[in-house]
Coordinates of C-alpha atoms in Angstrom, one line a residue:
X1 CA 2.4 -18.0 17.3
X2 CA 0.5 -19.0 14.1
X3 CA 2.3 -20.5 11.7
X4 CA -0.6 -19.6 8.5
X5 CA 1.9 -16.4 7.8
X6 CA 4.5 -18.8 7.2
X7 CA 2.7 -21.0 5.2
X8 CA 1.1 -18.1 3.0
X9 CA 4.5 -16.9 1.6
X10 CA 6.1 -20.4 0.6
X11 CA 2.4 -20.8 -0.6
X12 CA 2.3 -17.1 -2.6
X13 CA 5.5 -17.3 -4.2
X14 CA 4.6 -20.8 -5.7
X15 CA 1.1 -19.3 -7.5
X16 CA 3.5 -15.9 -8.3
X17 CA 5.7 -18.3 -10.1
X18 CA 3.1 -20.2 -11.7
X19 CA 1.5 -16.9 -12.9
X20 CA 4.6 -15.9 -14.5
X21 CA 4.9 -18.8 -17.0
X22 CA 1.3 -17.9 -18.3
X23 CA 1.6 -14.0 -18.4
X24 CA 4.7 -14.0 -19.8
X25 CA 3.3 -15.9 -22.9
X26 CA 0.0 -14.3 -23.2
X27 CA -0.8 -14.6 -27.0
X28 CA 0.2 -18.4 -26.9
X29 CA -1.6 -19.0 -23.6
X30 CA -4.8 -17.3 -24.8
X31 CA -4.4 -19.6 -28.4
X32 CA -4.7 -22.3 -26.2
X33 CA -7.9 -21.4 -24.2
X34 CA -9.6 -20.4 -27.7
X35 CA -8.7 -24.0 -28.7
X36 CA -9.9 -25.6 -25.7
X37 CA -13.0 -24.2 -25.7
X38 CA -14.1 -24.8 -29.5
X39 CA -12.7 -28.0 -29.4
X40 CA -14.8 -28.7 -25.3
X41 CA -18.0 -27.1 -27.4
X42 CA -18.1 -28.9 -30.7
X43 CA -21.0 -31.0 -29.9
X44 CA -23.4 -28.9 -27.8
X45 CA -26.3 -27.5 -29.5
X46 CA -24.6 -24.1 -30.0
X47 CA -21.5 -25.5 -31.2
X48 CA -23.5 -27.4 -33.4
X49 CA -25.8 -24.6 -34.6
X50 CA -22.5 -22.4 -35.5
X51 CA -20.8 -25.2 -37.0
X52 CA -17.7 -25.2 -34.7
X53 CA -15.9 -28.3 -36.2
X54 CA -15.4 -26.1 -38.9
X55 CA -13.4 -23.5 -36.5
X56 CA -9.9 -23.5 -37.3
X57 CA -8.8 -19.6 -36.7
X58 CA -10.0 -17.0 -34.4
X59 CA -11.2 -15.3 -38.1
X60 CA -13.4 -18.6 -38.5
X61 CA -14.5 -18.0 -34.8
X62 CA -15.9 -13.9 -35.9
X63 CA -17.9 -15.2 -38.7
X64 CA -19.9 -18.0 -37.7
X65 CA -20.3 -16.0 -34.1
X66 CA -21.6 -12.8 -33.7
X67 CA -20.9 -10.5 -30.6
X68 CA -24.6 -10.9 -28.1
X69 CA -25.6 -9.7 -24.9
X70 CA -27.3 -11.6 -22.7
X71 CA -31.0 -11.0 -24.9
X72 CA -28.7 -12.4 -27.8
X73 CA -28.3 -16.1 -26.1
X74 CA -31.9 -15.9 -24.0
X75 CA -33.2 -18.9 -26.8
X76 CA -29.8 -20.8 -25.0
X77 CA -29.9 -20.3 -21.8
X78 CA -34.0 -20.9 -21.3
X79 CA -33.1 -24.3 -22.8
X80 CA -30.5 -24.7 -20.2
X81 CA -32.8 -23.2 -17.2
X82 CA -35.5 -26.0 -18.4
X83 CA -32.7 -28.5 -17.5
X84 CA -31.7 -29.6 -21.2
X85 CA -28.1 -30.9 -21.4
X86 CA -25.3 -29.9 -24.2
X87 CA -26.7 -26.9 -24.8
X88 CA -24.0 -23.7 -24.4
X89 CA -21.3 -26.5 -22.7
X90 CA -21.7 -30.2 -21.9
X91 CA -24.1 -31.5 -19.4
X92 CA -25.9 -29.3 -16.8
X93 CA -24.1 -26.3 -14.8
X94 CA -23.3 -27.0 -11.5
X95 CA -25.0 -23.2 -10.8
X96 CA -27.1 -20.4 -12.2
X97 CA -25.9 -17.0 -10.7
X98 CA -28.9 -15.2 -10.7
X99 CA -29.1 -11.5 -11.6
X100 CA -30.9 -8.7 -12.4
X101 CA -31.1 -5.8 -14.8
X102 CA -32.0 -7.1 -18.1
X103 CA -35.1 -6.3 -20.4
X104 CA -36.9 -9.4 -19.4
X105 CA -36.2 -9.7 -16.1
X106 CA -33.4 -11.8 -14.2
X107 CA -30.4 -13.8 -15.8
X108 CA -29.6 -16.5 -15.3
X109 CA -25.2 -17.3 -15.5
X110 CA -24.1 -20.9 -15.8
X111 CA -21.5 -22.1 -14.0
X112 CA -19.8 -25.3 -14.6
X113 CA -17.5 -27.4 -12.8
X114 CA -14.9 -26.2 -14.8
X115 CA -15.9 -22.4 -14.7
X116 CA -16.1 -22.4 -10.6
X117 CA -12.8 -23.0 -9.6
X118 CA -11.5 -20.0 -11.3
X119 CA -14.1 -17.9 -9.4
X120 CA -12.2 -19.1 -6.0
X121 CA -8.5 -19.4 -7.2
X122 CA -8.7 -15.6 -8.5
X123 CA -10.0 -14.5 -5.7
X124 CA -7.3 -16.1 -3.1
X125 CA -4.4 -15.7 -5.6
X126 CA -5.1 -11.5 -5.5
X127 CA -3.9 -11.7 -2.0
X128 CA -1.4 -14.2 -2.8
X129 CA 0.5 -11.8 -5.2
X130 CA 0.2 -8.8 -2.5
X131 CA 2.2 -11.4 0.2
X132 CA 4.7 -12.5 -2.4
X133 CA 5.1 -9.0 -3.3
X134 CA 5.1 -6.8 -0.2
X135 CA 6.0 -9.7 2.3
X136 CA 3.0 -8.9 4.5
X137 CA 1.3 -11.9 5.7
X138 CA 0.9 -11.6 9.4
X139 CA -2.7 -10.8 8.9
X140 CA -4.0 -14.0 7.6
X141 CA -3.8 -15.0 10.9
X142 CA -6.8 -12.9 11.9
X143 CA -10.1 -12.3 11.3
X144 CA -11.5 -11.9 7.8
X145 CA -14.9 -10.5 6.7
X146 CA -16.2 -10.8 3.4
X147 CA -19.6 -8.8 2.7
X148 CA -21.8 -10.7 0.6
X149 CA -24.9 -11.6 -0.7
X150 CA -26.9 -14.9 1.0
X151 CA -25.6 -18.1 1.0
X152 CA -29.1 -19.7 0.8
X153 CA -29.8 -21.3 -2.6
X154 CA -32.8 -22.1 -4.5
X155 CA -33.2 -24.9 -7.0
X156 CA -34.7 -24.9 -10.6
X157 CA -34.9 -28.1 -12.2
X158 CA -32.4 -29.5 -10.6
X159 CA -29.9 -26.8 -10.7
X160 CA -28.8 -24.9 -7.7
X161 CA -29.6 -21.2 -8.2
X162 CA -28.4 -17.8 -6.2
X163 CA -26.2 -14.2 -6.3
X164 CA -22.7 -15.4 -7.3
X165 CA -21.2 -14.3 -3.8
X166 CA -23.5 -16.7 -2.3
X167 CA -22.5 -19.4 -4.0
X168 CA -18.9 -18.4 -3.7
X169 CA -19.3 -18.5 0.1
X170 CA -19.7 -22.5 -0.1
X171 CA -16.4 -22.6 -1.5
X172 CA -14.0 -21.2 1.5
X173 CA -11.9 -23.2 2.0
X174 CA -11.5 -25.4 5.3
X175 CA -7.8 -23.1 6.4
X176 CA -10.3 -20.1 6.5
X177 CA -13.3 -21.4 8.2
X178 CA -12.1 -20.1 11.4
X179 CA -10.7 -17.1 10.1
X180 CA -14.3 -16.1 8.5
X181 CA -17.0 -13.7 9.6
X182 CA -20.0 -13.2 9.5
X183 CA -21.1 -16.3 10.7
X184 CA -23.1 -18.4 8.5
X185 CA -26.7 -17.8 10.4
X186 CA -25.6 -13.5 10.0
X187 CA -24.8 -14.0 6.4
X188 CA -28.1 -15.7 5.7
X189 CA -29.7 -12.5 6.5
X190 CA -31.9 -10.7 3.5
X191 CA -32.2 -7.4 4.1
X192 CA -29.3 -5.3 3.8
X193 CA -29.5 -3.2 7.1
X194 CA -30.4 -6.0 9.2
X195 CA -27.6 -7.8 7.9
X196 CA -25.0 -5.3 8.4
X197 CA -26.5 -4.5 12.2
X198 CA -25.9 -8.0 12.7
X199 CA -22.5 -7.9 11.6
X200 CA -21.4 -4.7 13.4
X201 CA -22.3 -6.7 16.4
X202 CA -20.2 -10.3 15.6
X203 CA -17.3 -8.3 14.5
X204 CA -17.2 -5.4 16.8
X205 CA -15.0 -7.1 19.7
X206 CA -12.7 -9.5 17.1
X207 CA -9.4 -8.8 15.6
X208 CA -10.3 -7.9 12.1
X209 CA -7.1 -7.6 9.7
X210 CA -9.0 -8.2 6.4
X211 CA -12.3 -6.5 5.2
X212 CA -13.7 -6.7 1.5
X213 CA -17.2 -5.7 -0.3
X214 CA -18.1 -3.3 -2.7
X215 CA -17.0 0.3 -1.2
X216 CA -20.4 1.5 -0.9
X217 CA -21.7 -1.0 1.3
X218 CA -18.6 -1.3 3.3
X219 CA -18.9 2.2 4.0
X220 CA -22.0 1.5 5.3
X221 CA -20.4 -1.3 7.9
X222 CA -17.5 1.0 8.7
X223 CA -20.0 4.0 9.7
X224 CA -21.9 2.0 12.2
X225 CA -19.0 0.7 13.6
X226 CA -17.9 4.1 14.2
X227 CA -21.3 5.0 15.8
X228 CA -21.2 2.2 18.0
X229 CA -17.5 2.6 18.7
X230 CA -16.7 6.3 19.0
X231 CA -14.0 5.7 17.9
X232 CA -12.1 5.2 14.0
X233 CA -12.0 1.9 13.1
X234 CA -8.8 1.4 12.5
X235 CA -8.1 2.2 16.3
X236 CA -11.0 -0.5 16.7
X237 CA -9.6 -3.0 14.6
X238 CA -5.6 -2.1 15.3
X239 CA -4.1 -5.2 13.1
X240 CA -6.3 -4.1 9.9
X241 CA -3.8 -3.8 7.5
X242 CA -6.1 -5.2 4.0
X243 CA -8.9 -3.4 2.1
X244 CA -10.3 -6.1 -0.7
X245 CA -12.7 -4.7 -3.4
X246 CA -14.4 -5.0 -6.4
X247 CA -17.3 -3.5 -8.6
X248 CA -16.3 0.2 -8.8
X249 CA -13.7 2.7 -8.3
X250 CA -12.3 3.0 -4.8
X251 CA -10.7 6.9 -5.8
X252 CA -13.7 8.9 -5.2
X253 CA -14.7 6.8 -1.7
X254 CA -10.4 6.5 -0.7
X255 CA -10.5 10.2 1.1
X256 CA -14.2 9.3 2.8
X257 CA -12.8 6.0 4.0
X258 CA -9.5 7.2 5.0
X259 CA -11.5 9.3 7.5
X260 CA -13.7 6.3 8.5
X261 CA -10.5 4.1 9.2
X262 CA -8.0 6.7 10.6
X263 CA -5.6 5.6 8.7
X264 CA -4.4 4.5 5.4
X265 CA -4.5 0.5 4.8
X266 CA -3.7 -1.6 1.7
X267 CA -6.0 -2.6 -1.0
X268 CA -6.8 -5.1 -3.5
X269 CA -9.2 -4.4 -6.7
X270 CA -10.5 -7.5 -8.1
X271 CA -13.1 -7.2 -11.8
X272 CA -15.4 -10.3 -10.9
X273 CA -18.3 -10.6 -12.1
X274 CA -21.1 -13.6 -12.6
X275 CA -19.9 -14.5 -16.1
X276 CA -16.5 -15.2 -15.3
X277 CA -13.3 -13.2 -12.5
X278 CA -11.7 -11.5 -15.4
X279 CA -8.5 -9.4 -13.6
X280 CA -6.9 -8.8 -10.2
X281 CA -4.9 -6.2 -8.8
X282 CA -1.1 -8.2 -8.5
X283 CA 1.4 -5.2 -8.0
X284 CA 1.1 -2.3 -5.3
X285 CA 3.1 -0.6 -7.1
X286 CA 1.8 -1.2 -10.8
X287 CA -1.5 0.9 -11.9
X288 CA -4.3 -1.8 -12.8
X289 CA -5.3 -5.3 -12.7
X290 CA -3.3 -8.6 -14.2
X291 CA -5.7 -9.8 -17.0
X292 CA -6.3 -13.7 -16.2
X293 CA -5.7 -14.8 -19.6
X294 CA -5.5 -18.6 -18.5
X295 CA -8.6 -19.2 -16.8
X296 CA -10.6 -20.9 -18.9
X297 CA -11.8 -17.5 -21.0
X298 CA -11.0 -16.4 -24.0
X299 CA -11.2 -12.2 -24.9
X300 CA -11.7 -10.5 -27.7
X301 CA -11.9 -6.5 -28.0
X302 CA -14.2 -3.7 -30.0
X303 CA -13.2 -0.3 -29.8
X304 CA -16.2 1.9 -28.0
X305 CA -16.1 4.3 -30.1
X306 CA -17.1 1.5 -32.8
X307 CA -18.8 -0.5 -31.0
X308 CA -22.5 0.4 -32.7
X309 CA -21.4 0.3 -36.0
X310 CA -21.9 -2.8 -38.3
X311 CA -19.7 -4.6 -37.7
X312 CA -16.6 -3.1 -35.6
X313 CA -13.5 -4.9 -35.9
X314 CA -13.0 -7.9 -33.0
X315 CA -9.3 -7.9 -31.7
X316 CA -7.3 -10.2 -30.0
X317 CA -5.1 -9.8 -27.0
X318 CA -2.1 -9.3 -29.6
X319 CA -3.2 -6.5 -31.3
X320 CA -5.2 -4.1 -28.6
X321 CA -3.2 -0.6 -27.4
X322 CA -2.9 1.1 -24.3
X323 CA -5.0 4.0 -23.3
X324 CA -7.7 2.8 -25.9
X325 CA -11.6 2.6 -24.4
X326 CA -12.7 -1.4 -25.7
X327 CA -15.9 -3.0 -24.7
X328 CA -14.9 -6.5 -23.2
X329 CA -15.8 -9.6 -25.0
X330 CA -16.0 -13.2 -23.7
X331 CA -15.9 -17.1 -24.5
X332 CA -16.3 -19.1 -21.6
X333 CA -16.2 -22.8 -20.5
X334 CA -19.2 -21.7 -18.6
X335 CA -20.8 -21.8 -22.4
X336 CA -21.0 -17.8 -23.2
X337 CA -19.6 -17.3 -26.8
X338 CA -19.1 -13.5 -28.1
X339 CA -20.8 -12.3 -25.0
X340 CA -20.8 -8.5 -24.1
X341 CA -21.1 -8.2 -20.4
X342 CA -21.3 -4.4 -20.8
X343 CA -17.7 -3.8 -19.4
X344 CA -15.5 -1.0 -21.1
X345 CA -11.9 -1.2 -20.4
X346 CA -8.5 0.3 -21.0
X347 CA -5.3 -1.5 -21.0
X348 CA -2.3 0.3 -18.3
X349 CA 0.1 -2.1 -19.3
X350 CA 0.7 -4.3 -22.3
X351 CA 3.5 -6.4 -20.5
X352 CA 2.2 -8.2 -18.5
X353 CA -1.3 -7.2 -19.7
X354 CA -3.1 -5.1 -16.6
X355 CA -6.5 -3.3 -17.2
X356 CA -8.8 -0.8 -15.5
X357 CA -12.3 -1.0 -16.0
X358 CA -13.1 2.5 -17.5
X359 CA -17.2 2.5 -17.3
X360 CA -20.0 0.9 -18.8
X361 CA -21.4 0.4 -22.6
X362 CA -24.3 1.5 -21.7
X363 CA -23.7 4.1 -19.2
X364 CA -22.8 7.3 -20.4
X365 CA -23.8 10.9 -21.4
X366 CA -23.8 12.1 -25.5
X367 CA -26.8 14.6 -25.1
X368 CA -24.6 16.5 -27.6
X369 CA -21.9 14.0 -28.7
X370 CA -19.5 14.2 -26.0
X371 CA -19.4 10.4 -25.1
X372 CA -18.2 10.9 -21.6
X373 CA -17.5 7.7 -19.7
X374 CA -17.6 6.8 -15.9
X375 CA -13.8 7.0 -15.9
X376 CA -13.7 10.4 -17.0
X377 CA -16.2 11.5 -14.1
X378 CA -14.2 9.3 -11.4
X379 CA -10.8 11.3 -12.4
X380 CA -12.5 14.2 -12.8
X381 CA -13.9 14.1 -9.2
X382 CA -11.0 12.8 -7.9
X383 CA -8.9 15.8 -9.3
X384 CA -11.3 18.1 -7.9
X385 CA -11.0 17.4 -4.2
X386 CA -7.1 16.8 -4.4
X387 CA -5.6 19.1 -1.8
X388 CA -8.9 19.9 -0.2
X389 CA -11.1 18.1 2.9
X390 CA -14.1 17.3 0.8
X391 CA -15.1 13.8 1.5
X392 CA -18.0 11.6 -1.2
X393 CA -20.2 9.3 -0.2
X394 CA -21.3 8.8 -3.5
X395 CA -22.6 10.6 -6.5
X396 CA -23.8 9.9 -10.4
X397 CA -24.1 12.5 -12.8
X398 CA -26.7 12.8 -15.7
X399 CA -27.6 15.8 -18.2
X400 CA -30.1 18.3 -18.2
X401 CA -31.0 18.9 -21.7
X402 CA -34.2 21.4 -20.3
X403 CA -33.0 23.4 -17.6
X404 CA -36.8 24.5 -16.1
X405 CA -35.4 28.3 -15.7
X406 CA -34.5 28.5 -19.5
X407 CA -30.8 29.1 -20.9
X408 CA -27.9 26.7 -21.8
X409 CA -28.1 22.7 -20.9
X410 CA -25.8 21.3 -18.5
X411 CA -24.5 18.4 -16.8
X412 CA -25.8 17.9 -13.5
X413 CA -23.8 16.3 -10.8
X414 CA -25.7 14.6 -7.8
X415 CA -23.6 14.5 -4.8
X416 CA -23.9 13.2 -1.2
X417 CA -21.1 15.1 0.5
X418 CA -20.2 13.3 3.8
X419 CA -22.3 15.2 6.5
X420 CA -19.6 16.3 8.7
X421 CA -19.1 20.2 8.0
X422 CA -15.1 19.2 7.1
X423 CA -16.6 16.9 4.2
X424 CA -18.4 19.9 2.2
X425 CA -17.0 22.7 -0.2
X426 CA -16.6 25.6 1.4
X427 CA -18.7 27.3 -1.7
X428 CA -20.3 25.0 -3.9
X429 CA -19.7 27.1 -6.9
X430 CA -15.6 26.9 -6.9
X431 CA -16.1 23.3 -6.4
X432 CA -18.2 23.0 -9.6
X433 CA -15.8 25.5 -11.2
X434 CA -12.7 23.0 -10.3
X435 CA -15.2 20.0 -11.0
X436 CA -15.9 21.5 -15.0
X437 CA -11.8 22.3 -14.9
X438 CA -11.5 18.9 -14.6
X439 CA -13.8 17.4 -16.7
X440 CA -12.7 19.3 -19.7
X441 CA -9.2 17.9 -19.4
X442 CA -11.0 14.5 -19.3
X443 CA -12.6 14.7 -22.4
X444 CA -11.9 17.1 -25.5
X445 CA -15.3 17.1 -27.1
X446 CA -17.1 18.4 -23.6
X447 CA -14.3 21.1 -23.6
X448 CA -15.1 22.0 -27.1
X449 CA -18.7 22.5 -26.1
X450 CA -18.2 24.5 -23.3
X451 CA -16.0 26.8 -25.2
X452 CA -18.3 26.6 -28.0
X453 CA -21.4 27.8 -25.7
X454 CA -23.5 24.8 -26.2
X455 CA -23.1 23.7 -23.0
X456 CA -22.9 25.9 -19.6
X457 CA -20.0 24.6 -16.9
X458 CA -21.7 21.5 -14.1
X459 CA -23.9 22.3 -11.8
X460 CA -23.4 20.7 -8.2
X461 CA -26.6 19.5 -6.8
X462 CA -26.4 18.5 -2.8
X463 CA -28.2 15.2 -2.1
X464 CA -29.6 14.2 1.6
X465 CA -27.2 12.3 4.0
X466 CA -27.7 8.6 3.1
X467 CA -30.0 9.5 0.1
X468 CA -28.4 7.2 -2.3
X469 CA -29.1 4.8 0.2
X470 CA -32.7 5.4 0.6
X471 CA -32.9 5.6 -3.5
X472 CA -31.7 1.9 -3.6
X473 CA -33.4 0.8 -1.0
X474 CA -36.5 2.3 -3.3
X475 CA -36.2 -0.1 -6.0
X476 CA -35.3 -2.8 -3.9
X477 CA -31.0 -3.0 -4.5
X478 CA -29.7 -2.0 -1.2
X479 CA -26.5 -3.7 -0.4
X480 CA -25.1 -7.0 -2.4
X481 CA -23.5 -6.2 -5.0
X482 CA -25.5 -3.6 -7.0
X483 CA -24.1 -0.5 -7.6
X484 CA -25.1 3.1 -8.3
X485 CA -24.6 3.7 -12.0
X486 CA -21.7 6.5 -12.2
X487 CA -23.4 8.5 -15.1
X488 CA -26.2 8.0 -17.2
X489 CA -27.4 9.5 -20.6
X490 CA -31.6 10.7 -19.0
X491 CA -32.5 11.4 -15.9
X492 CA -34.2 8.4 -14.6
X493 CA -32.2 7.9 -11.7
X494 CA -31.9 11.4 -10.7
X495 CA -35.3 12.3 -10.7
X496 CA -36.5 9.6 -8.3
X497 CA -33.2 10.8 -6.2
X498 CA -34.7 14.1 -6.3
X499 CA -37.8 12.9 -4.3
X500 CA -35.9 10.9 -1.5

């Protein structure tokens, strides 16, 4: 008999301990990381440049550094990619996390030696919290699979350079070696469907308890395993008990995947991301994830709604409110300072301080001022299939300001139902008819322009079995951890979907 299960709870109520004296002191611990960092900072170029030994109070802080995007600190980081030192932190990163997405191409995210470790501690400690909290820890004794991006880095000028989950899979530690799959050759793997192939066939005869990656592309694993099973998965894998997962809602995909697995199982949301691992889920029972306020970053928070005014009001962890849409803002000791990593959250809970992310600044549909937000369209969608045996693969909705037979605009929602004739509507139009039910709870201003006839009620358009797939796999983003955009204010993405 193993004794890791053991081990893991003496071992999980020790971090659960040491997260309470931190969460339970939030405005103090945060004080302390705002410190740290101006006082780690004050002789790089940028702490120089915005004079940072004259920084004394976070109000100090919001006038000598103005809220920027990744554009905003390009002169910074190209000084850092060229291999200068003391520019955004002290010395050289230990890594660039490279990603794209921007106007001018990739990005390149520092991270320092003492911005890492909080990319692995957060990461374990989400499952520590679920042992100290439900007692489950048989499984750790198992196999785990983590789907990543490769591990294989390149180097530019002397910095090591790759996708943030590659560089996170040189960090497992040794007590998980074993326990880890794919194997190091399968993860190396570039492209997507060769990868996954590859790991239906390592992990089709193990004893799989623990299974994380972004739902879309775990989907993908679980549906070949099916194929090549016959079988659910969850009668192939009997000890899987853990579901780990990041990057976007797991609501709409929970009914396809309950399907997939046979059962329900357990799961874990993590918000990481290559500038910094920002909240886990801690409590099954709690709704959101635990803020890490003492991990080296330092928030601030803008209202959405404000967000493109001059100059929207920056709060502090003290003084946000529940249930309010706020565009995250960072400091790191990775060397980002008022950066907007395009996040929009809501806080659930203001003791201890839990979030959810609610969308994206930039993604979102105000054809005719209704701001709606990729929350809204999750819950709405969600809502919609309660009680019913529809099953989403995956879906993104966008407006059609034009409609090519003439009368009233519309949103438009693209969906790939799953295939099976259990996982469609019955009739399509009482599904859009619950869909625009529940979407005018969601959000006030669409409800006052249905009832005002500006707008006619969604349209549901069907989209080919695994044609999101085939769309990503078009601009060259299949698998990893990109990540169809849940709405979007023109119809970029939808056209191109159109012609898959």
């Amino acid at each position: 008999m193993s004794l890791k299960p053991f081990f893991a709870k003496i071992f999980a109520k020790k971090i659960y301990q040491k997260t309470q004296i931190w969460a339970t002191k939030p405005i103090e611990t945060q004080q302390k990381v705002f410190e740290n960092l101006i006082k780690q900072a004050k002789k790089t170029q940028f702490g120089i440049d915005h004079h940072f030994d004259q920084i004394k109070t976070f109000e100090d802080f919001t006038k000598n550094v103005p809220v920027r995007d990744y554009e905003g600190l390009k002169s910074y980081v190209d000084k850092v990619v060229k291999g200068e030192e003391n520019i955004l932190w002290k010395g050289k990163p230990l890594y660039f996390a490279k990603t794209s997405g921007t106007t001018s191409g990739a990005k390149y995210i520092p991270l320092t030696k003492e911005s890492m470790p909080f990319h692995i501690e957060a990461a374990r400690n989400a499952i520590l919290h679920y042992i100290h909290e439900t007692g489950n820890a048989d499984f750790v004794a198992g196999k785990m699979i983590f789907l990543q991006g490769s591990p294989i880095l390149e180097e530019k000028n002397g910095i090591k350079l790759g996708r943030l989950s590659g560089i996170v899979a040189h960090f497992v530690p040794k007590y998980l070696q074993k326990n880890r799959l794919p194997s190091w050759e399968t993860n190396c793997i570039d492209d997507w469907e060769t990868k996954v192939n590859a790991i239906v066939e390592e992990t089709f005869d193990q004893d799989m308890t623990v299974i994380s990656g972004i739902p879309s592309w775990v989907q993908m694993y679980f549906e070949k395993l099916q194929q090549k099973a016959q079988q659910p998965v969850g009668d192939l894998f009997k000890n899987f008990k853990l579901f780990i997962y990041g990057g976007v809602n797991y609501e709409p995909y929970r009914a396809k995947f309950e399907n997939l697995i046979g059962r329900k199982v357990d799961s874990i949301e993590l918000f990481p991301a290559s500038e910094g691992f920002f909240a886990y889920q801690d409590s099954q029972a709690a709704k959101g994830m635990l803020l890490l306020l003492n991990s080296g970053i330092f928030y601030e928070f803008i209202k959405s709604d404000e967000f493109y005014t001059d100059n929207p009001r920056r709060f502090t962890i003290g003084e946000v409110e529940l249930n309010v849409n706020y565009v995250l803002i960072i400091s790191t000791n990775a060397g980002l300072w008022g950066y907007n990593i395009g996040d929009t959250i809501q806080f659930t809970s203001l003791k201890p301080y839990r979030v959810i992310v609610s969308g994206r600044i930039k993604h979102y549909i105000s054809a005719f001022g209704e701001h709606v937000i990729g929350k809204e369209v999750e819950s709405a969608l969600q809502e919609a299939i309660i009680g019913t045996t529809i099953c989403i693969n995956e879906f993104t909705v966008a407006p059609q300001i034009s409609p090519p037979l003439g009368g009233m605009p519309y949103h438009e929602w693209f969906i790939e139902f799953d295939p099976d004739a259990s996982g469609e509507p019955q009739n399509l139009e009482t599904f859009a008819e619950a869909l625009d039910s529940a979407m005018r709870k969601q959000n006030i201003y669409y409800d006052d322009l249905i009832v005002g006839n500006v707008l006619r009620k969604v349209v549901v358009t069907k989209v080919a079995k695994n044609g999101f797939q085939d769309y990503m796999k078009s601009i060259g983003k299949l698998g990893g951890q990109n990540k169809i955009p849940r709405l979007s204010n023109d119809r970029k993405i939808v056209e191109l979907l159109r012609r898959e």
